[in-house]
Amino acid sequence: MEKRFDVAVVGGGAVGCAIARELCRYEQSVVLLEKESDVARGTSGRNSGVVHAGFNNPPGSLAARLCVEGCAGFATVCRELGVPYSSTGKLVVALEPEDAPALERLLAQGRQGGVPELELWTPRQTRAREPGIASCGALWSGSTGITNPILYTVALAENAQANGAEIILDFAVDAVDRAGDGFILRAGERALGADFVVNAAGLYADRVAALAGDENYRIYPCRGEYLVLDKQAAALLRTPVYPVPRPGVGGLGVHLTPTVDGNILIGPSAEYIDSRADTGTTAAVIERLWEEALRLLPALAQSRVVTAYAGLRSKTVPAGAQNFGDFIVEHSRATPNLINLAGIESPGLTASLPLARLVCRLLSEKKPLKLKADFRPERQRGEEFRSSPPERRRAMAAADPAAREIVCRCETVTRREILTALDNPLGVRSLTGIKVRSRAMTGRCQGGYCQQRLAATLRDEYGVRPEDIRLDGREAWVFTGEVK
Amino acid sequence: MRGEKIFRADVAVIGGGPAGLAAAAAARAAGAERVLVLEREPLAGGILNQCIHDGFGLVRFGEALTGPEYAGRFLRAAEERGVDIRTRTMTLELTAERRLRTLGPRGYETAEAGAVILAMGCRERTRGAIQIPGARPAGVFTAGVAQYYLNRQNMMIGRRALIVGSGDVGLIMARRLTLEGARVLAVVEKLPYAGGLARNVVQCLEDYDIPLLLNHTVTRIEGERRVERVTVARVDEAGRAVPGTERVWACDTVVLSVGLIPENELALQAGAEISPLTGGAVVNGDLQTSIPGVFACGNALHVHDLVDHVSAEAETAGQSAAAFIRAGTAARAEDRLIPIRPGAGVRYVVPFFLRPGARSLISLRVKEPMSRRRIEVRAGGRVLAARKFPRLTPAEMVRLTLREPAPPETETVEVMISDD
């Protein structure tokens, strides 16, 4: 007999993990199912990491409303969860005089939607904030911020787990069978039962719905490519800078975003593709990203690229469609006890907790939800060596031999931080899992110095055979075995 | 910082590879008392410790040593001279006042040094830096990482490999992977000539029938989880892929040998001027950087092809550091420096300045392969050094010792290549 849960959440992105965590506020058993070997491996881990203010979406839309709500609470949640957050504000800049009306439209749209701290800035005001940006004026948004979307998602999952949720990785749902009023969810030979299913499968939301008998959705993947610049460029920009959005391009336009870790991102492009897994980059797009970036900030010309990546937006409207694809959060019209989320692209990260609360409200229409007395929203974060002042560094090193060794030179990550990352509550042991939790391998040498040390730690201290070490997912082997 | 203990050194050498060890021993020999080597690894020797092939020391010792053997000689020499080698110690900060912050078995410490020698070596250019498009699956390694996995950790990285770039480490890994039973399909080089030494092309590729595809580049890596396919295309003279020339290679491993970059985060932190040509510090003939009392040598200064030359250069830096602490800062600040200008066909020259009256050693690289040329170092009408070369390639560093110092009134020194 398979294990049974009150609610199963399908999808370990920011939204699925937020839902799992919010569901844990109530007396019920919760399981989160993720097809990859870690959370945040899809869209949630491949975006700009911007916490949006909410002025980009039509007033009255679910996306606009939940974005404004999410933005207002984001800093607090990051504090609770021990996730980096920086209140940077944001500039939408008019590069040509004819862009100016668009700024006013955005301002009006934002004010109508209740977005705080919006102002039109003169070129001089803009230059005072960002000296490298040559604009004909800008829209300043004071409530916009940045976070690390992967750590945010990981923190939500860990906090959900600490509050009783079961997080099951490598569980790619391939069948959702009805069983009475509930479901049996299967992944290969494995199966578990749930009274309710929340479909937060992102790019695969239509497929998961269809597995449960609901064919009402279709997802159109839209790829966005990014470049990550070396930290040496950090001084050139402190605010996310966007061009005026152009209608019909499927995104907010190629923008520049400082990250909480001190890099600058260029991107994303917007290109509808057939694959839901092709997160590869292309030479043509990367060339264009550079052109667009230099239009915004010419001083970037000398900057070096550390790496490139791409993410896929899960759109509910196809290429060329003029209508706005709002967030969809609803009871399935075909299958009882199934709640579907679809089209959660930007600003889904910002709106993740409001979305989760909305799911809880929908669920409460179907069954009574009773608050748990012992829900704990806080999550402890390991101490960072790199951001600690000298006195604290000295104390850390004095107290702990593992804090006396730097494993990652570029990002100044100690062995202690590597071990903390390796001992993560979700049990992720991949090199990428360590990377996203510790920042090892993310610097300018891209693991040239530290990755061998991570592999050695896995083998020598955790007993993982070389052939079982993974970069990321199950098939992402790194070694064939020992040298003969 | 409250309760902070500061340790003092005459000379602090950052990095215990071949450059750091030779510099430290030379500084001691030249009279510096307290010489520290700060080395992040448990064992000094640097990258040599993973170079188990031979060929090291042919110039210096007239013997073909393995990397660890070569390093061992310098490690013993440094120890015998009483150099304090602190292993497992990472230098995290350096200021222009020669104050260092280190982390190691002794904790988080601050040091003040009379002179500092930068000997951090170099790092490999990555896939991200050269922007190879496509997926990012497992199975893409830089050559040095691959070498570490095989030689230091005994872990095998794949079965069918394509080598991208023909730097020396890539060539050596082509042979090493072949000897370990992998099939190395080809070495792909964007330029019309190999990036590594001629002897490595012969001994690592030709001897094993591994094709070297010159004027070719990788246009795409595919594979959802592990590398599955790599597309290679011919490039035109501007280095752009020629459409229609693509060929897809099925493989599970890509090894990148696309360049080495001097490691200079600390030099930048301290505010030393860095050359865009070499990626290393701008130095004078004493190998002093733009910061008085901070010297640079080895691959942290400019990437070398032979470790023997690294050792010799590092000894100069060690001697200069010892002289600096004897003379003090003031004596040097007034020196007029004569700039050295690389002439046509010369990619870079190290040092960047000469002191009048000093007989320096000059290192340079040419921009492209050429034959039957003469290189001259000239100060106005005077030829300070000259030599004929039957063949010159960018892979092989040229070294010339000035047979006479630049006259005091010299405006600039020029390094010129002419037909022989």
Short mmCIF file of N, CA and C in Angstrom, two decimals, chain A residues 229-312:
data_model
loop_
_atom_site.label_atom_id
_atom_site.label_comp_id
_atom_site.label_asym_id
_atom_site.label_seq_id
_atom_site.Cartn_x
_atom_site.Cartn_y
_atom_site.Cartn_z
N LEU A 229 28.24 38.44 -16.09
CA LEU A 229 29.51 39.17 -16.19
C LEU A 229 30.36 39.01 -14.93
N ASP A 230 31.64 39.08 -15.15
CA ASP A 230 32.61 39.03 -14.07
C ASP A 230 32.34 40.14 -13.05
N LYS A 231 32.63 39.84 -11.79
CA LYS A 231 32.36 40.81 -10.72
C LYS A 231 33.15 42.11 -10.89
N GLN A 232 34.19 42.07 -11.71
CA GLN A 232 34.94 43.30 -11.93
C GLN A 232 34.07 44.40 -12.51
N ALA A 233 32.93 43.99 -13.13
CA ALA A 233 32.03 44.99 -13.72
C ALA A 233 31.07 45.56 -12.70
N ALA A 234 31.07 45.01 -11.49
CA ALA A 234 30.02 45.34 -10.51
C ALA A 234 29.91 46.84 -10.26
N ALA A 235 31.04 47.53 -10.27
CA ALA A 235 31.02 48.96 -9.95
C ALA A 235 30.28 49.78 -11.00
N LEU A 236 30.04 49.19 -12.17
CA LEU A 236 29.42 49.94 -13.26
C LEU A 236 27.91 50.08 -13.11
N LEU A 237 27.31 49.33 -12.20
CA LEU A 237 25.85 49.32 -12.11
C LEU A 237 25.41 48.87 -10.74
N ARG A 238 24.45 49.64 -10.13
CA ARG A 238 23.92 49.15 -8.87
C ARG A 238 22.41 48.93 -8.91
N THR A 239 21.79 49.35 -10.01
CA THR A 239 20.33 49.27 -10.12
C THR A 239 19.97 48.42 -11.34
N PRO A 240 18.94 47.58 -11.25
CA PRO A 240 18.47 46.92 -12.48
C PRO A 240 18.00 47.98 -13.47
N VAL A 241 18.44 47.88 -14.70
CA VAL A 241 18.09 48.86 -15.72
C VAL A 241 17.43 48.14 -16.90
N TYR A 242 16.21 48.57 -17.21
CA TYR A 242 15.43 47.96 -18.28
C TYR A 242 15.18 48.97 -19.38
N PRO A 243 15.08 48.49 -20.62
CA PRO A 243 14.62 49.37 -21.68
C PRO A 243 13.09 49.48 -21.57
N VAL A 244 12.54 50.41 -22.29
CA VAL A 244 11.08 50.49 -22.38
C VAL A 244 10.58 49.20 -23.06
N PRO A 245 9.61 48.52 -22.46
CA PRO A 245 9.17 47.26 -23.07
C PRO A 245 8.52 47.49 -24.43
N ARG A 246 8.82 46.62 -25.35
CA ARG A 246 8.21 46.72 -26.68
C ARG A 246 7.12 45.66 -26.77
N PRO A 247 5.97 46.04 -27.29
CA PRO A 247 4.87 45.07 -27.33
C PRO A 247 5.20 43.89 -28.24
N GLY A 248 4.72 42.72 -27.86
CA GLY A 248 4.82 41.56 -28.72
C GLY A 248 6.15 40.84 -28.72
N VAL A 249 7.10 41.23 -27.86
CA VAL A 249 8.39 40.53 -27.87
C VAL A 249 8.42 39.37 -26.87
N GLY A 250 7.38 39.24 -26.05
CA GLY A 250 7.31 38.07 -25.16
C GLY A 250 8.16 38.20 -23.93
N GLY A 251 8.60 39.38 -23.61
CA GLY A 251 9.40 39.54 -22.40
C GLY A 251 9.54 41.03 -22.10
N LEU A 252 10.33 41.34 -21.10
CA LEU A 252 10.48 42.73 -20.70
C LEU A 252 11.61 43.43 -21.45
N GLY A 253 12.23 42.71 -22.36
CA GLY A 253 13.36 43.29 -23.09
C GLY A 253 14.66 42.94 -22.39
N VAL A 254 15.75 43.01 -23.16
CA VAL A 254 17.06 42.69 -22.60
C VAL A 254 17.43 43.76 -21.59
N HIS A 255 17.65 43.36 -20.36
CA HIS A 255 17.97 44.34 -19.33
C HIS A 255 19.25 43.96 -18.60
N LEU A 256 19.69 44.87 -17.76
CA LEU A 256 20.91 44.66 -16.98
C LEU A 256 20.48 44.53 -15.53
N THR A 257 20.94 43.47 -14.89
CA THR A 257 20.53 43.25 -13.50
C THR A 257 21.73 42.92 -12.65
N PRO A 258 22.00 43.74 -11.65
CA PRO A 258 23.01 43.31 -10.67
C PRO A 258 22.44 42.13 -9.88
N THR A 259 23.29 41.20 -9.49
CA THR A 259 22.81 40.08 -8.67
C THR A 259 23.22 40.32 -7.22
N VAL A 260 22.57 39.61 -6.30
CA VAL A 260 22.93 39.77 -4.90
C VAL A 260 24.35 39.29 -4.63
N ASP A 261 24.89 38.53 -5.57
CA ASP A 261 26.25 38.01 -5.39
C ASP A 261 27.31 38.90 -6.00
N GLY A 262 26.90 39.98 -6.66
CA GLY A 262 27.89 40.93 -7.15
C GLY A 262 28.23 40.82 -8.63
N ASN A 263 27.50 39.99 -9.37
CA ASN A 263 27.69 39.94 -10.82
C ASN A 263 26.68 40.86 -11.48
N ILE A 264 26.80 40.99 -12.79
CA ILE A 264 25.76 41.66 -13.57
C ILE A 264 25.24 40.66 -14.60
N LEU A 265 23.93 40.59 -14.74
CA LEU A 265 23.33 39.73 -15.76
C LEU A 265 22.93 40.59 -16.95
N ILE A 266 23.15 40.04 -18.16
CA ILE A 266 22.61 40.64 -19.38
C ILE A 266 21.58 39.67 -19.92
N GLY A 267 20.37 40.14 -20.16
CA GLY A 267 19.35 39.27 -20.73
C GLY A 267 18.01 39.60 -20.11
N PRO A 268 17.00 38.83 -20.40
CA PRO A 268 17.00 37.69 -21.32
C PRO A 268 16.45 38.06 -22.69
N SER A 269 16.79 37.23 -23.66
CA SER A 269 16.12 37.27 -24.95
C SER A 269 14.74 36.65 -24.78
N ALA A 270 13.97 36.61 -25.84
CA ALA A 270 12.66 35.96 -25.80
C ALA A 270 12.45 35.26 -27.13
N GLU A 271 12.40 33.93 -27.10
CA GLU A 271 12.30 33.17 -28.34
C GLU A 271 11.44 31.92 -28.07
N TYR A 272 10.34 31.84 -28.77
CA TYR A 272 9.49 30.65 -28.61
C TYR A 272 10.19 29.45 -29.23
N ILE A 273 10.26 28.36 -28.47
CA ILE A 273 10.89 27.15 -29.01
C ILE A 273 9.97 25.96 -28.73
N ASP A 274 10.25 24.84 -29.37
CA ASP A 274 9.37 23.68 -29.20
C ASP A 274 9.73 22.88 -27.96
N SER A 275 10.99 22.88 -27.61
CA SER A 275 11.45 22.03 -26.51
C SER A 275 11.13 22.66 -25.16
N ARG A 276 10.86 21.80 -24.18
CA ARG A 276 10.69 22.29 -22.80
C ARG A 276 11.95 22.06 -21.98
N ALA A 277 12.97 21.56 -22.63
CA ALA A 277 14.19 21.22 -21.90
C ALA A 277 15.43 21.90 -22.48
N ASP A 278 15.29 22.55 -23.64
CA ASP A 278 16.48 23.08 -24.31
C ASP A 278 16.87 24.42 -23.71
N THR A 279 17.71 24.37 -22.70
CA THR A 279 18.18 25.59 -22.07
C THR A 279 19.57 25.95 -22.59
N GLY A 280 19.85 25.56 -23.82
CA GLY A 280 21.13 25.90 -24.44
C GLY A 280 21.13 27.36 -24.90
N THR A 281 22.33 27.88 -25.07
CA THR A 281 22.46 29.23 -25.58
C THR A 281 22.86 29.18 -27.05
N THR A 282 22.68 30.28 -27.77
CA THR A 282 22.98 30.32 -29.19
C THR A 282 23.87 31.52 -29.50
N ALA A 283 24.71 31.33 -30.50
CA ALA A 283 25.67 32.38 -30.83
C ALA A 283 24.96 33.66 -31.26
N ALA A 284 23.90 33.51 -32.05
CA ALA A 284 23.22 34.69 -32.59
C ALA A 284 22.60 35.52 -31.46
N VAL A 285 21.95 34.83 -30.53
CA VAL A 285 21.29 35.57 -29.45
C VAL A 285 22.32 36.24 -28.55
N ILE A 286 23.40 35.53 -28.26
CA ILE A 286 24.40 36.11 -27.37
C ILE A 286 25.01 37.37 -27.98
N GLU A 287 25.19 37.34 -29.27
CA GLU A 287 25.69 38.54 -29.96
C GLU A 287 24.71 39.69 -29.78
N ARG A 288 23.41 39.38 -29.90
CA ARG A 288 22.40 40.42 -29.75
C ARG A 288 22.32 40.94 -28.31
N LEU A 289 22.48 40.03 -27.34
CA LEU A 289 22.45 40.45 -25.94
C LEU A 289 23.51 41.52 -25.70
N TRP A 290 24.69 41.28 -26.27
CA TRP A 290 25.78 42.26 -26.12
C TRP A 290 25.40 43.60 -26.70
N GLU A 291 24.82 43.56 -27.92
CA GLU A 291 24.44 44.82 -28.56
C GLU A 291 23.47 45.61 -27.70
N GLU A 292 22.45 44.89 -27.21
CA GLU A 292 21.41 45.57 -26.41
C GLU A 292 22.01 46.10 -25.11
N ALA A 293 22.90 45.31 -24.52
CA ALA A 293 23.49 45.72 -23.24
C ALA A 293 24.34 46.97 -23.42
N LEU A 294 25.08 47.02 -24.52
CA LEU A 294 25.95 48.18 -24.75
C LEU A 294 25.13 49.43 -25.08
N ARG A 295 23.94 49.23 -25.64
CA ARG A 295 23.06 50.37 -25.85
C ARG A 295 22.67 50.99 -24.51
N LEU A 296 22.44 50.12 -23.52
CA LEU A 296 22.05 50.63 -22.20
C LEU A 296 23.24 51.19 -21.43
N LEU A 297 24.35 50.47 -21.48
CA LEU A 297 25.50 50.84 -20.66
C LEU A 297 26.79 50.59 -21.46
N PRO A 298 27.20 51.59 -22.24
CA PRO A 298 28.37 51.42 -23.12
C PRO A 298 29.63 50.98 -22.37
N ALA A 299 29.73 51.36 -21.09
CA ALA A 299 30.95 51.05 -20.34
C ALA A 299 31.14 49.55 -20.14
N LEU A 300 30.11 48.75 -20.46
CA LEU A 300 30.27 47.30 -20.28
C LEU A 300 31.19 46.67 -21.32
N ALA A 301 31.57 47.45 -22.33
CA ALA A 301 32.33 46.89 -23.45
C ALA A 301 33.56 46.12 -23.02
N GLN A 302 34.19 46.56 -21.92
CA GLN A 302 35.43 45.90 -21.49
C GLN A 302 35.17 44.71 -20.55
N SER A 303 33.92 44.44 -20.25
CA SER A 303 33.63 43.43 -19.23
C SER A 303 33.82 42.02 -19.77
N ARG A 304 34.12 41.13 -18.85
CA ARG A 304 34.32 39.74 -19.23
C ARG A 304 33.11 38.91 -18.81
N VAL A 305 32.85 37.89 -19.63
CA VAL A 305 31.74 36.99 -19.37
C VAL A 305 32.24 35.82 -18.53
N VAL A 306 31.51 35.49 -17.48
CA VAL A 306 31.86 34.34 -16.65
C VAL A 306 31.18 33.10 -17.19
N THR A 307 29.89 33.23 -17.49
CA THR A 307 29.18 32.10 -18.08
C THR A 307 27.90 32.59 -18.74
N ALA A 308 27.21 31.68 -19.38
CA ALA A 308 25.94 32.00 -20.02
C ALA A 308 24.94 30.92 -19.63
N TYR A 309 23.68 31.28 -19.62
CA TYR A 309 22.65 30.27 -19.35
C TYR A 309 21.36 30.71 -20.00
N ALA A 310 20.38 29.82 -19.99
CA ALA A 310 19.07 30.17 -20.54
C ALA A 310 18.00 29.56 -19.68
N GLY A 311 16.86 30.23 -19.64
CA GLY A 311 15.70 29.72 -18.94
C GLY A 311 14.51 29.72 -19.87
N LEU A 312 13.48 28.98 -19.52
CA LEU A 312 12.28 28.90 -20.36
C LEU A 312 11.08 29.44 -19.60
#
